[in-house]
Short mmCIF file of C-alpha atoms in Angstrom, two decimals:
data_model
loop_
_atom_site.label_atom_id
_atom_site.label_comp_id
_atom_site.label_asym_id
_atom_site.label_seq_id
_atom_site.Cartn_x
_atom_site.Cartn_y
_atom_site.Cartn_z
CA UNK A 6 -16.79 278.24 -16.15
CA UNK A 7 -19.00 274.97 -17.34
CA UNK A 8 -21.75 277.25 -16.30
CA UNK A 9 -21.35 280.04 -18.40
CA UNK A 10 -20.13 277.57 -21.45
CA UNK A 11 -23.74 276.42 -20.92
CA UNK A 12 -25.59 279.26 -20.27
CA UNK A 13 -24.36 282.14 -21.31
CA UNK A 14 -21.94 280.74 -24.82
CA UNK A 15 -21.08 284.17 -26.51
CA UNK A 16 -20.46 282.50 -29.70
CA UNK A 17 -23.17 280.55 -29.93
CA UNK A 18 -25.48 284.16 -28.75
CA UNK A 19 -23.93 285.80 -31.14
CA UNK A 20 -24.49 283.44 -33.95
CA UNK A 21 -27.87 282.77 -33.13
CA UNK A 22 -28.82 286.72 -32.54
CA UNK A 23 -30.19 287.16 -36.09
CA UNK A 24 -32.48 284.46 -35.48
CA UNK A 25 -33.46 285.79 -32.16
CA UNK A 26 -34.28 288.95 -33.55
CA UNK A 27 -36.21 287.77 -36.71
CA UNK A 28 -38.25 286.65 -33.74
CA UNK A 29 -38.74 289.45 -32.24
CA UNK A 30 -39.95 291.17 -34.94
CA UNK A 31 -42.26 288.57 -35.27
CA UNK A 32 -43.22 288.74 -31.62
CA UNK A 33 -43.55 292.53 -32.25
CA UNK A 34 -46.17 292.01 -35.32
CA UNK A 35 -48.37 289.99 -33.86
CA UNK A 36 -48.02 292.44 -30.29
CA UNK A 37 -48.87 295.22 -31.82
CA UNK A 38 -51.37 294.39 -34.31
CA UNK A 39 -53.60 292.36 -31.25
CA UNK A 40 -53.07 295.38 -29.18
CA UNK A 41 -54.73 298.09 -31.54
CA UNK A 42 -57.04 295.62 -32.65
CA UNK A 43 -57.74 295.12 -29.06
CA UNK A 44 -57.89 299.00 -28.16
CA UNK A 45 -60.42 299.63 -30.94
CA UNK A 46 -62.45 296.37 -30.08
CA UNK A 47 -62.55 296.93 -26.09
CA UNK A 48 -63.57 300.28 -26.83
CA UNK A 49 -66.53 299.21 -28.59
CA UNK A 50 -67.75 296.47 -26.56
CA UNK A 51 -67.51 298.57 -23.66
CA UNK A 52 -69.59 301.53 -25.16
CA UNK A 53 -72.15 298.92 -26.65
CA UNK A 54 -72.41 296.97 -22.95
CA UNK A 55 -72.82 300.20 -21.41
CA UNK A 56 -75.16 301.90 -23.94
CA UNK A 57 -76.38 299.61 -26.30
CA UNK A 58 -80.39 299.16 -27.20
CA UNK A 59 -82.31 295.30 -26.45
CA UNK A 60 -79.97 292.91 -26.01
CA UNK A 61 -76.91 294.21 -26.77
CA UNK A 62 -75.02 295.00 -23.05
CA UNK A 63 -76.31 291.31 -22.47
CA UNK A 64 -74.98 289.85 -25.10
CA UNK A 65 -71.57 291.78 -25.17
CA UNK A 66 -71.61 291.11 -21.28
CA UNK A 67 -71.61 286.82 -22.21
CA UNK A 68 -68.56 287.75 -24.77
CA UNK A 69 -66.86 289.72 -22.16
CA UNK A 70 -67.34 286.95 -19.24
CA UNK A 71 -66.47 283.97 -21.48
CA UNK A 72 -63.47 285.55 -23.35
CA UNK A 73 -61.62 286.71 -19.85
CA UNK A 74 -62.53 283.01 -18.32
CA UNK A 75 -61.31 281.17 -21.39
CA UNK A 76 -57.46 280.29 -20.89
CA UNK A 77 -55.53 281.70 -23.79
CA UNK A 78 -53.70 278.97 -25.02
CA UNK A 79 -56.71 276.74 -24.64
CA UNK A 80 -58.74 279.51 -27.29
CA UNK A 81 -55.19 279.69 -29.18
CA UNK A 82 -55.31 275.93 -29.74
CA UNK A 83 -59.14 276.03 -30.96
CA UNK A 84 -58.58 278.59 -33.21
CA UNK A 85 -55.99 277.18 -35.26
CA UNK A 86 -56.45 272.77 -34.82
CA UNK A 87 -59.87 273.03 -34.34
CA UNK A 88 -61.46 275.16 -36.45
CA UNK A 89 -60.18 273.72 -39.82
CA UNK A 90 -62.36 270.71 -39.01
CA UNK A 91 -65.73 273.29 -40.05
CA UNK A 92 -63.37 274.49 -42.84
CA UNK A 93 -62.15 277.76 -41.06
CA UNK A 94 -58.55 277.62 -41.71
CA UNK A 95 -56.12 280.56 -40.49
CA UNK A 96 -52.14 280.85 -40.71
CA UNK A 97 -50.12 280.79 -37.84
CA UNK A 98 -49.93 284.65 -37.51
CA UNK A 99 -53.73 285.49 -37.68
CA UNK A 100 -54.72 282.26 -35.22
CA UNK A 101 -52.46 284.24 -33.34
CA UNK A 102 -53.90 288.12 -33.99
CA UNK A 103 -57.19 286.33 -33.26
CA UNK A 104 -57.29 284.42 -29.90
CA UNK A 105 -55.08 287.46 -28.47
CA UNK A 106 -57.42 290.03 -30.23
CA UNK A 107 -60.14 287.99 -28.89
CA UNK A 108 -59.12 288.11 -25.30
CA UNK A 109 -57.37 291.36 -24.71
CA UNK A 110 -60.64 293.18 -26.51
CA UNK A 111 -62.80 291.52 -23.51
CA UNK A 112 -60.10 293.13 -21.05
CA UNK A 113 -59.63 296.41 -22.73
CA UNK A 114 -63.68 297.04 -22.66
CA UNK A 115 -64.01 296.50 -18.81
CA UNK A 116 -61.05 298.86 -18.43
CA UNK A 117 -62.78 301.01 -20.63
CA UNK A 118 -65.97 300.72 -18.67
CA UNK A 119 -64.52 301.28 -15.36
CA UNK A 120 -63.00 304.46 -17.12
CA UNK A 121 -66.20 305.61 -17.88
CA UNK A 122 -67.90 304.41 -15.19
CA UNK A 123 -65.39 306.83 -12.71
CA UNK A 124 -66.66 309.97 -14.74
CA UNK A 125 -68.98 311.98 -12.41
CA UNK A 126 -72.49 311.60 -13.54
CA UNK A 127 -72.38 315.35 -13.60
CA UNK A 128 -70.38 315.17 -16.36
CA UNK A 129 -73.29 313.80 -18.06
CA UNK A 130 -75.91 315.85 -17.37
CA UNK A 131 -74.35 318.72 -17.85
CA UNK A 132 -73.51 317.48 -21.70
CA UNK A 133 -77.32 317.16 -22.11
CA UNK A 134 -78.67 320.07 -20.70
CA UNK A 135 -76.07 321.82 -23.07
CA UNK A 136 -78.12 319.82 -26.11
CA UNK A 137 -75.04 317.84 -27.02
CA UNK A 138 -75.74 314.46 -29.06
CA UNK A 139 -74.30 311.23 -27.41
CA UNK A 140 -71.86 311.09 -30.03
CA UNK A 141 -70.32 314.54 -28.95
CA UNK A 142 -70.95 314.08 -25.18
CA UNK A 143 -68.61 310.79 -25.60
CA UNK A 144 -66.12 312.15 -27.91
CA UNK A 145 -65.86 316.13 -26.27
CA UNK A 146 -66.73 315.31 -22.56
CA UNK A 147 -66.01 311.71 -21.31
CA UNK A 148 -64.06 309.97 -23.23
CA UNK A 149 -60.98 312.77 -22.85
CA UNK A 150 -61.50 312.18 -19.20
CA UNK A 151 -61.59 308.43 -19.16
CA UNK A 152 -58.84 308.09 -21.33
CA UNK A 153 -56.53 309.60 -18.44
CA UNK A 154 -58.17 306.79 -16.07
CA UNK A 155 -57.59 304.35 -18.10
CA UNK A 156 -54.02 304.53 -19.48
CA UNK A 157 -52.12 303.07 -16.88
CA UNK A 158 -54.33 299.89 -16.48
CA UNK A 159 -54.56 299.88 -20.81
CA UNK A 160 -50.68 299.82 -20.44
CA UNK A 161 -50.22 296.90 -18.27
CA UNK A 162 -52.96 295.02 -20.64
CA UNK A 163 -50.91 296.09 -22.94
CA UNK A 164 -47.61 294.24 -21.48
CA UNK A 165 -49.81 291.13 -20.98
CA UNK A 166 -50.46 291.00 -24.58
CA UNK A 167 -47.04 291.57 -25.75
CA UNK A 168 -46.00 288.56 -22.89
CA UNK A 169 -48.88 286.57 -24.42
CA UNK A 170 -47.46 286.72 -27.90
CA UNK A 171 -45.06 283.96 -26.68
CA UNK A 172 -47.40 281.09 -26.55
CA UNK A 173 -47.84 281.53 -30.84
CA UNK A 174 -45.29 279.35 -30.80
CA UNK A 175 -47.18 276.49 -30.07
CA UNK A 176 -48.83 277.11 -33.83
CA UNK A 177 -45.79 277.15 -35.45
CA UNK A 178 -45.39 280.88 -35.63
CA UNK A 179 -41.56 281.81 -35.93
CA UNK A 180 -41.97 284.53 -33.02
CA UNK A 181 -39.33 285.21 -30.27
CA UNK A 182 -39.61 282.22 -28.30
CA UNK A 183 -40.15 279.42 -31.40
CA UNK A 184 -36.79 280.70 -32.84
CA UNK A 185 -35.13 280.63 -29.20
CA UNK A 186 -36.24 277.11 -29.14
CA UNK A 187 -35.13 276.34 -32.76
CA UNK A 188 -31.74 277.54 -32.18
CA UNK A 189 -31.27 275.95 -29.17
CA UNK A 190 -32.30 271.77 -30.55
CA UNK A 191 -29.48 273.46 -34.02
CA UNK A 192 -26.94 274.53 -31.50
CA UNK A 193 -27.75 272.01 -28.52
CA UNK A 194 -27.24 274.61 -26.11
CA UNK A 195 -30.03 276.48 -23.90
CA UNK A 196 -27.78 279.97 -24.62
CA UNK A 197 -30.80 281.12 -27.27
CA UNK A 198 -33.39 280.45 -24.25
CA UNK A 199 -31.37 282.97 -22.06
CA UNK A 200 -30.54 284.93 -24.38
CA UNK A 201 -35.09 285.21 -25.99
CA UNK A 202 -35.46 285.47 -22.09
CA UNK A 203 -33.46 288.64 -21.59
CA UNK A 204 -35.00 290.11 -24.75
CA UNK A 205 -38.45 289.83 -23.42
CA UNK A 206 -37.33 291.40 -20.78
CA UNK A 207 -35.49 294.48 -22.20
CA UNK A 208 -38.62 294.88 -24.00
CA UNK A 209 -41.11 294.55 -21.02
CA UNK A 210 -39.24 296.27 -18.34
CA UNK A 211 -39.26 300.01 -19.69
CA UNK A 212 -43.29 299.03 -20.12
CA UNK A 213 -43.58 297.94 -16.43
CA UNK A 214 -41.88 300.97 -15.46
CA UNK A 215 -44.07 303.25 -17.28
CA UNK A 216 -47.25 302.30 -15.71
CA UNK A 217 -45.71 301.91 -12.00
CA UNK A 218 -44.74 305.95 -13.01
CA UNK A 219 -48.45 306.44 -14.40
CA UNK A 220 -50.10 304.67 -11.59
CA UNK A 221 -48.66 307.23 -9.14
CA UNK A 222 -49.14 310.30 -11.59
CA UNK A 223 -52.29 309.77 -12.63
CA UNK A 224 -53.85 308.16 -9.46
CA UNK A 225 -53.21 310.60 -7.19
CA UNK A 226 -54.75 313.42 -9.02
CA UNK A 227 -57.79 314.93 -7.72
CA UNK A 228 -60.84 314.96 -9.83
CA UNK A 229 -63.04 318.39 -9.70
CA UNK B 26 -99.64 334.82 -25.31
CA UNK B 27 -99.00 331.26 -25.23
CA UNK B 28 -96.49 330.74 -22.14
CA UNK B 29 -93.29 329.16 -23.15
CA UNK B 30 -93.37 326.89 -20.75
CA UNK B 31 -96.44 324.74 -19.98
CA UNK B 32 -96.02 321.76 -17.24
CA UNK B 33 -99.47 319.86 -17.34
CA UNK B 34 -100.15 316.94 -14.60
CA UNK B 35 -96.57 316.44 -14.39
CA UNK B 36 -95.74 313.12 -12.37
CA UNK B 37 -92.59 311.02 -11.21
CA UNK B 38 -91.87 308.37 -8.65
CA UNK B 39 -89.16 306.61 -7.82
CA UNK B 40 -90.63 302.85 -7.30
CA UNK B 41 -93.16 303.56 -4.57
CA UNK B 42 -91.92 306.96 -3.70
CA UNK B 43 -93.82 309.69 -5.50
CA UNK B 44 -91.88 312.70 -6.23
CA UNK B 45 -94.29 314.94 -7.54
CA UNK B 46 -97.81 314.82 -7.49
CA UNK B 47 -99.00 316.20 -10.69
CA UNK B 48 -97.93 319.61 -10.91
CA UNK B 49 -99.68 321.90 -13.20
CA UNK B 50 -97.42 325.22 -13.93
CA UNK B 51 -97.25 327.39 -16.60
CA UNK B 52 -94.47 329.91 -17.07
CA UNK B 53 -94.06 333.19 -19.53
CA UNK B 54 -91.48 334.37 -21.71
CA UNK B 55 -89.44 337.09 -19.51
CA UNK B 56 -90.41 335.66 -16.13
CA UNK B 57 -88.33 335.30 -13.11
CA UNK B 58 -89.98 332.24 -11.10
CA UNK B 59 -88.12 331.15 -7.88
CA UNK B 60 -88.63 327.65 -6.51
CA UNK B 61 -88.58 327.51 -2.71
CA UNK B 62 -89.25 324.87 -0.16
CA UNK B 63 -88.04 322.32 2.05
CA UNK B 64 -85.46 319.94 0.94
CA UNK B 65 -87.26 316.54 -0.55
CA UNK B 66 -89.92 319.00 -1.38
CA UNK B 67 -89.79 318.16 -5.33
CA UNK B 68 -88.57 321.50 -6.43
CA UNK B 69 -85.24 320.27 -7.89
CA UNK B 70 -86.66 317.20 -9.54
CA UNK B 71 -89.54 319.79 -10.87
CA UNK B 72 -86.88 321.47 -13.06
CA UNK B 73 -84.89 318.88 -14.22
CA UNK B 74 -87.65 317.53 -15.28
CA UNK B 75 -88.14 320.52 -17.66
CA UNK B 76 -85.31 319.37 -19.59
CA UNK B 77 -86.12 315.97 -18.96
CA UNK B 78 -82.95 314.91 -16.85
CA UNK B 79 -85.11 313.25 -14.98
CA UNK B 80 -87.99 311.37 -16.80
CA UNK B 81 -91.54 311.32 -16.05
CA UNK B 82 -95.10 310.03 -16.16
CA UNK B 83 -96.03 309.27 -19.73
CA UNK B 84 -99.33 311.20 -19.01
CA UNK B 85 -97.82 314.13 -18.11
CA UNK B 86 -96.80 316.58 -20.60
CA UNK B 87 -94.25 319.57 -20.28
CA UNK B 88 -94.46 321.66 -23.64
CA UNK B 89 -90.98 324.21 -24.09
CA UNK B 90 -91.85 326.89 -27.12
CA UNK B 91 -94.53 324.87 -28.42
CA UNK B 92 -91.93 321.42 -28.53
CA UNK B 93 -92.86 318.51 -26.30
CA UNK B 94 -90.47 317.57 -24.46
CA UNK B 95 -89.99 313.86 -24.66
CA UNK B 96 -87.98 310.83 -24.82
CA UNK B 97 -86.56 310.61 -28.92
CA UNK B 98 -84.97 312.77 -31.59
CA UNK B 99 -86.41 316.08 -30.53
CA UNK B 100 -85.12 316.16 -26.98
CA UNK B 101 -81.85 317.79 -27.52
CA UNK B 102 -83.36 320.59 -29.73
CA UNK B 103 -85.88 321.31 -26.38
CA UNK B 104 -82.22 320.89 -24.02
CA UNK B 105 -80.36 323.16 -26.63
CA UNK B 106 -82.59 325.86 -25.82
CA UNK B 107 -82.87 325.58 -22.00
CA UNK B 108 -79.77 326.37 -20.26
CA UNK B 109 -79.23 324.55 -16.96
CA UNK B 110 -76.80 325.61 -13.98
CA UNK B 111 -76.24 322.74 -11.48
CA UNK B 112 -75.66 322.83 -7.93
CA UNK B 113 -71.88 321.64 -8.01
CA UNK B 114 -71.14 323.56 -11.33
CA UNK B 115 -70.25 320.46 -13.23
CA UNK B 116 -67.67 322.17 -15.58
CA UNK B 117 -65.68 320.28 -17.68
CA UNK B 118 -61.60 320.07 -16.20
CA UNK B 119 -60.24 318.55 -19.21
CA UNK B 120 -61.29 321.91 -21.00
CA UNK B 121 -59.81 325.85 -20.10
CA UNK B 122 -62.82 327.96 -19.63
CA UNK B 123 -63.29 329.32 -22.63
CA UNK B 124 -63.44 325.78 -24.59
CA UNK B 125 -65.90 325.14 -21.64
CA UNK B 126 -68.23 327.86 -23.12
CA UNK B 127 -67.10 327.48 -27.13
CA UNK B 128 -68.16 323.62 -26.92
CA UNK B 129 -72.07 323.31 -26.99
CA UNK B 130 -72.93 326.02 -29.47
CA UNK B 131 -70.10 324.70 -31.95
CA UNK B 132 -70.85 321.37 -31.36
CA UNK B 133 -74.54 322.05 -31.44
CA UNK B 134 -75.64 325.36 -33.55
CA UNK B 135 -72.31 324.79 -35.72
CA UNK B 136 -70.93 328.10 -34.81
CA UNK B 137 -67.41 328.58 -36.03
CA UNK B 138 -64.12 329.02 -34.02
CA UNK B 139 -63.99 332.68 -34.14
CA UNK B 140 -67.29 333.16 -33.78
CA UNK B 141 -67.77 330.98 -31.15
CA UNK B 142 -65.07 332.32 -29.16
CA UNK B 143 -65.78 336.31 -29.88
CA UNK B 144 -69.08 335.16 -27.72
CA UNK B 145 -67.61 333.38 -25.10
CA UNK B 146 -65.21 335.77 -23.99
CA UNK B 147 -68.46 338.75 -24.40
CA UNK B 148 -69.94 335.97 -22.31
CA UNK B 149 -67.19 335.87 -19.99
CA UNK B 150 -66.69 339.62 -19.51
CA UNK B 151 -70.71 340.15 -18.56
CA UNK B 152 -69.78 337.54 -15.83
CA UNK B 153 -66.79 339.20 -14.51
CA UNK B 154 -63.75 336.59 -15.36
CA UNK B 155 -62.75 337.41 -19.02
CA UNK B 156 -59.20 337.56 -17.50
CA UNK B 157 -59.47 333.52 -16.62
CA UNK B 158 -60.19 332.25 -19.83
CA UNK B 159 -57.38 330.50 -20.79
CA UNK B 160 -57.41 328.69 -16.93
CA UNK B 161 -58.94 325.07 -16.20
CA UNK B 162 -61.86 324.80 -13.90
CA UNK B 163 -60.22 323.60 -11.48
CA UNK B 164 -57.74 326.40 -10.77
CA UNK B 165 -61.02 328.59 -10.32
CA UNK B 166 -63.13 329.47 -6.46
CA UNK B 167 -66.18 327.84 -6.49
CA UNK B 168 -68.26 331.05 -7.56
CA UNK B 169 -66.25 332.12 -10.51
CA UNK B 170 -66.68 328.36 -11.24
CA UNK B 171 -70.15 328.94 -11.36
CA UNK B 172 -70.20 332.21 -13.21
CA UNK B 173 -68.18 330.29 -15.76
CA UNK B 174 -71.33 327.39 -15.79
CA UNK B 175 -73.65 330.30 -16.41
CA UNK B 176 -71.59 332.08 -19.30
CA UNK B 177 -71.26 328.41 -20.59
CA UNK B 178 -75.10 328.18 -20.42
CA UNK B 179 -76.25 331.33 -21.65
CA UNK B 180 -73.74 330.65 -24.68
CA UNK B 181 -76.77 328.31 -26.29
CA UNK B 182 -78.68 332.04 -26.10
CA UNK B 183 -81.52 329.38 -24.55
CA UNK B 184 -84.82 330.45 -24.23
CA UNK B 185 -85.03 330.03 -20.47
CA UNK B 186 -82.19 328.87 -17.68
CA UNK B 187 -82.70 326.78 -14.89
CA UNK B 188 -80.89 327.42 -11.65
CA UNK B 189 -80.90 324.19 -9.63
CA UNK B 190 -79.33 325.77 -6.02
CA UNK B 191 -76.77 327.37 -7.54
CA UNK B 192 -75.31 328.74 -4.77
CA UNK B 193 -75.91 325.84 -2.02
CA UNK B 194 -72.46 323.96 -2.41
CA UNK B 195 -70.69 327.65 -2.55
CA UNK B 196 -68.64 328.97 0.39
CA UNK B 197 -71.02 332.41 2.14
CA UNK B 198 -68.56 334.58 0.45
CA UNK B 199 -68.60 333.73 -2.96
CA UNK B 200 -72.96 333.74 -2.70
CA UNK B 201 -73.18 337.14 -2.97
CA UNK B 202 -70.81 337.04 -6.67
CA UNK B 203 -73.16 334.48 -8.21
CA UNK B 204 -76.41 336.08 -7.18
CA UNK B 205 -75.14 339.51 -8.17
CA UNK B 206 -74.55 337.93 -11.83
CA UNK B 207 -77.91 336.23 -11.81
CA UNK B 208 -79.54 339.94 -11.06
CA UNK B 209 -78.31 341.40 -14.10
CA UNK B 210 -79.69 338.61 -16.12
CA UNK B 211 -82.61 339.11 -14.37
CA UNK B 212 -82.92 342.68 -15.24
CA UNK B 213 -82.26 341.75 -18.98
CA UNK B 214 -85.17 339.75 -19.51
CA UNK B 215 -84.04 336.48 -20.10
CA UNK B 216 -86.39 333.93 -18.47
CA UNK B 217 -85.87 332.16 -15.40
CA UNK B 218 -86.47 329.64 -12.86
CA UNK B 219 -84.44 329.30 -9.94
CA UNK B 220 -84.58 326.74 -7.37
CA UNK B 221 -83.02 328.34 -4.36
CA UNK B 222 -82.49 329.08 -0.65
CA UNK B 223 -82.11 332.53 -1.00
CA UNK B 224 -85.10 333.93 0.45
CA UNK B 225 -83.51 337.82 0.12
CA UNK B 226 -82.99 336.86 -3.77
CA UNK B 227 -86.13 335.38 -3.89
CA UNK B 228 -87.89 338.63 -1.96
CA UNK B 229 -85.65 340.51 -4.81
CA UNK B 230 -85.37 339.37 -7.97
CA UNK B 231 -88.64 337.07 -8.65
CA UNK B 232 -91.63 337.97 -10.62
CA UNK B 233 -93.33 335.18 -9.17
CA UNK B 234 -92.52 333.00 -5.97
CA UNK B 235 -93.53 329.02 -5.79
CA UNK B 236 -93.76 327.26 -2.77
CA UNK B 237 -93.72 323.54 -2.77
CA UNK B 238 -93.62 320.82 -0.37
CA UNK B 239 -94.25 317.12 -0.16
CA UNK B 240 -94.22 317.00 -4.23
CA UNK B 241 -96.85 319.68 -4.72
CA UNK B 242 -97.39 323.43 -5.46
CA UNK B 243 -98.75 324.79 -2.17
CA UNK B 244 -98.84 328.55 -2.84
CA UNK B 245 -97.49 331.15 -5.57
CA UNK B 246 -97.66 334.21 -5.77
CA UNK B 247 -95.59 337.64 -5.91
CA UNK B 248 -92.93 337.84 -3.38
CA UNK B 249 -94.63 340.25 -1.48
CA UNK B 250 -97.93 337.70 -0.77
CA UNK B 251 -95.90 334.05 -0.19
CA UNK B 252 -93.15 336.82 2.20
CA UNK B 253 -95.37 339.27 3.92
CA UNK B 254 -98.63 337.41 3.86
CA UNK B 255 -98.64 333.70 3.08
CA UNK B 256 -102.08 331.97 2.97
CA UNK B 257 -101.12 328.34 3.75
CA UNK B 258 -100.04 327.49 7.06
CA UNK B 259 -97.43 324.93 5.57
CA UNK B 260 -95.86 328.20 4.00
CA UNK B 261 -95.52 330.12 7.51
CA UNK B 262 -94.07 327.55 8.74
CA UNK B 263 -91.42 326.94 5.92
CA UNK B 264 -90.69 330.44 6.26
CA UNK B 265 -90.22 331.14 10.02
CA UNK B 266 -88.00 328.37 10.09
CA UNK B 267 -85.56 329.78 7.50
CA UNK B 268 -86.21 333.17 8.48
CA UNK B 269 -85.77 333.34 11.80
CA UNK B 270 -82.56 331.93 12.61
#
């Protein structure tokens, strides 16, 4: 009975739920706006490391290799005390959209690579015997194919950015897990914690599902 | 006549390898030239090379319908007009078969929709499967697979097709279908090379027969001199081995 007084106080959930899901909305913004950003990002790093003139795959290699090795919260931390000391100052919410946009970009473009990379070279050729321009060949011929590839592991990146979103509370962002903590010191009971914890979870789970479903739909197909 | 092909000291090596030893080859408009020789002998690399698939020596030259073809800007005008059939068909499965055939000459010459597709399924007809258009690649046998990479070629209306073995990763039954469709084009002028093992094609269907091994052109001729009386010894050899067996 003490237990679920402590744990699980349906008042004190209840009374504390708008908060919670001001949070989540939060958590959402910044989620979805690092994923896309991400996406788009990934998908140009990976086409300019794989066909990029000079220097370019080098140098988009370096920002791929540092900004998977870097630990999130460290680059999180950098981004928003740090920076302000060479007069870059950001809010909360785009320190945020920028060390996760940062990182899950670097991810995204070596699961866009691989995607490409599984594409059977014939694939190629025959787009250039046919005359079409590199543009086309990408856009007709291998991205379409790559794309299937690469949704399930894009999904689970996905998941780890939406997870990820959680440690914006560290700069002050109001997201899921900052107003779980806030309304736990106002009502001195860890009830908001379980209660943020079970919301991260009823958001994640269908997500996890998804991909374990895509994983086995999509990797046992046969490739011609 | 200028030919419409003209291969000049063509040359490639892979590190210390060397492919091909400076071929010299010209080719006219209308011909039917079939490549024959050992495997490793060069002949595959020869025509990719044509459309520059593979690169080459800078001091070679290949020259399609008075274009260089080279590394740059102008090298998918020169693929645009030669049409290429692969060994393992290379069709695209995200695409039914018509889109397979719409795709280059929309996304290349800018035909429209309609237009675009009127030809395809003509295209498809002459090869015998207008009645698996809408179908993916995949549900397709290997040598209506194939007949769908020629339509899907010829759809450019190129100035000459390649054949790289088109029939070598096909099951015996479904040779005969493929060669039967390369006959009629044959007979209809377009031009042609055609890398192959099929010596009774070959014997059949060519204008002009070249024999290459080790990276060179040994002999050429009509099919009747490189069949019934080869010169080079190399070329008897070649020949009783895949003839008598």
């Amino acid at each position: 009975m003490n237990l679920l007084n402590t744990f699980f106080n349906i008042p004190i959930l209840i009374e504390t739920f708008p908060l919670l899901l001001s949070g989540l909305l939060v958590t959402l913004e910044i989620g979805i706006t690092s994923i896309i950003v991400g996406l788009v990002g990934g998908l140009f790093l990976a086409l300019v490391r794989l066909y990029g003139a000079g220097p370019v795959p080098f140098l988009a290699k370096i920002y791929i290799d540092i900004f998977r090795s870097i630990p999130l919260l460290v680059l999180l931390i950098v981004v928003y005390y740090a920076l302000p000391f060479v007069g870059i100052r950001f809010s909360p919410f785009v320190s945020a959209v920028v060390a996760l946009t940062l990182v899950s970009s670097a991810y995204t473009a070596e699961i866009f690579r691989a995607g490409i990379e599984a594409i059977p070279h014939g694939q190629f050729e025959a787009s250039q015997a046919l005359g079409l321009s590199s543009r086309h060949m990408m856009i007709d011929v291998i991205l379409p194919q790559a794309i299937k590839i690469v949704i399930p592991p894009l999904t689970n990146n996905c998941i780890n950015v939406l997870k990820d979103t959680a440690l914006a509370s560290v700069v002050a962002m109001p997201d899921l897990l900052k107003q779980a903590t806030q309304a736990q010191a106002l009502s001195a009971n860890p009830t908001p914690l379980i209660g943020a914890a079970l919301i991260y979870v009823a958001l994640l789970w269908p997500l996890v599902s998804i991909v374990a479903r895509l994983e086995k739909r999509f990797g046992g197909e046969k490739r011609a | 006549m200028r030919p419409l092909i003209q291969i000049t000291n063509l040359k490639k090596a892979y590190g210390i390898f060397t492919v091909l030893h400076g071929i010299d080859l010209d080719i006219d408009e209308g011909e039917v030239v079939c490549v024959i020789g050992p495997s490793g002998s060069g002949k595959s690399t020869l025509i990719r090379c044509i459309n520059r698939l593979e690169a080459f020596s800078s001091d070679s030259s290949i020259v399609v319908d008075g274009v260089t073809v080279g590394p740059g800007k102008a090298l998918a005008k020169v693929r645009a007009e030669v049409g290429m059939v692969f060994q393992s068909f290379n069709l695209f499965p995200h695409l039914t078969v018509l889109k397979n055939v719409m795709l280059a000459p929309m996304r290349v010459r800018g035909t429209k929709s309609a237009d675009a597709e009127r030809k395809a399924r003509e295209l498809l007809a002459r090869v015998g499967i207008a009645e698996q258009a809408e179908k993916y690649p995949g549900k397709l046998s290997g040598g209506q697979q194939q007949r769908v990479a020629i339509a899907r070629a010829l759809a450019m209306e190129p100035k000459v097709m390649l054949f790289d073995e088109p029939t070598s990763s096909l099951d015996p039954e479904m040779v005969g279908e493929v060669l039967d469709v390369m006959k009629r084009l044959a007979g209809t002028g377009v031009t042609m090379i055609v890398v192959t093992h099929e010596m009774g094609f070959a014997r059949q269907v060519a204008d002009r027969v070249i024999f290459m091994d080790g990276g060179r052109i040994i002999e050429q001729g009509t099919p009747g001199e490189i069949f019934d009386n080869p010169k080079e010894e190399r070329t008897r050899g070649f020949l009783r081995a895949v003839l008598n067996h």
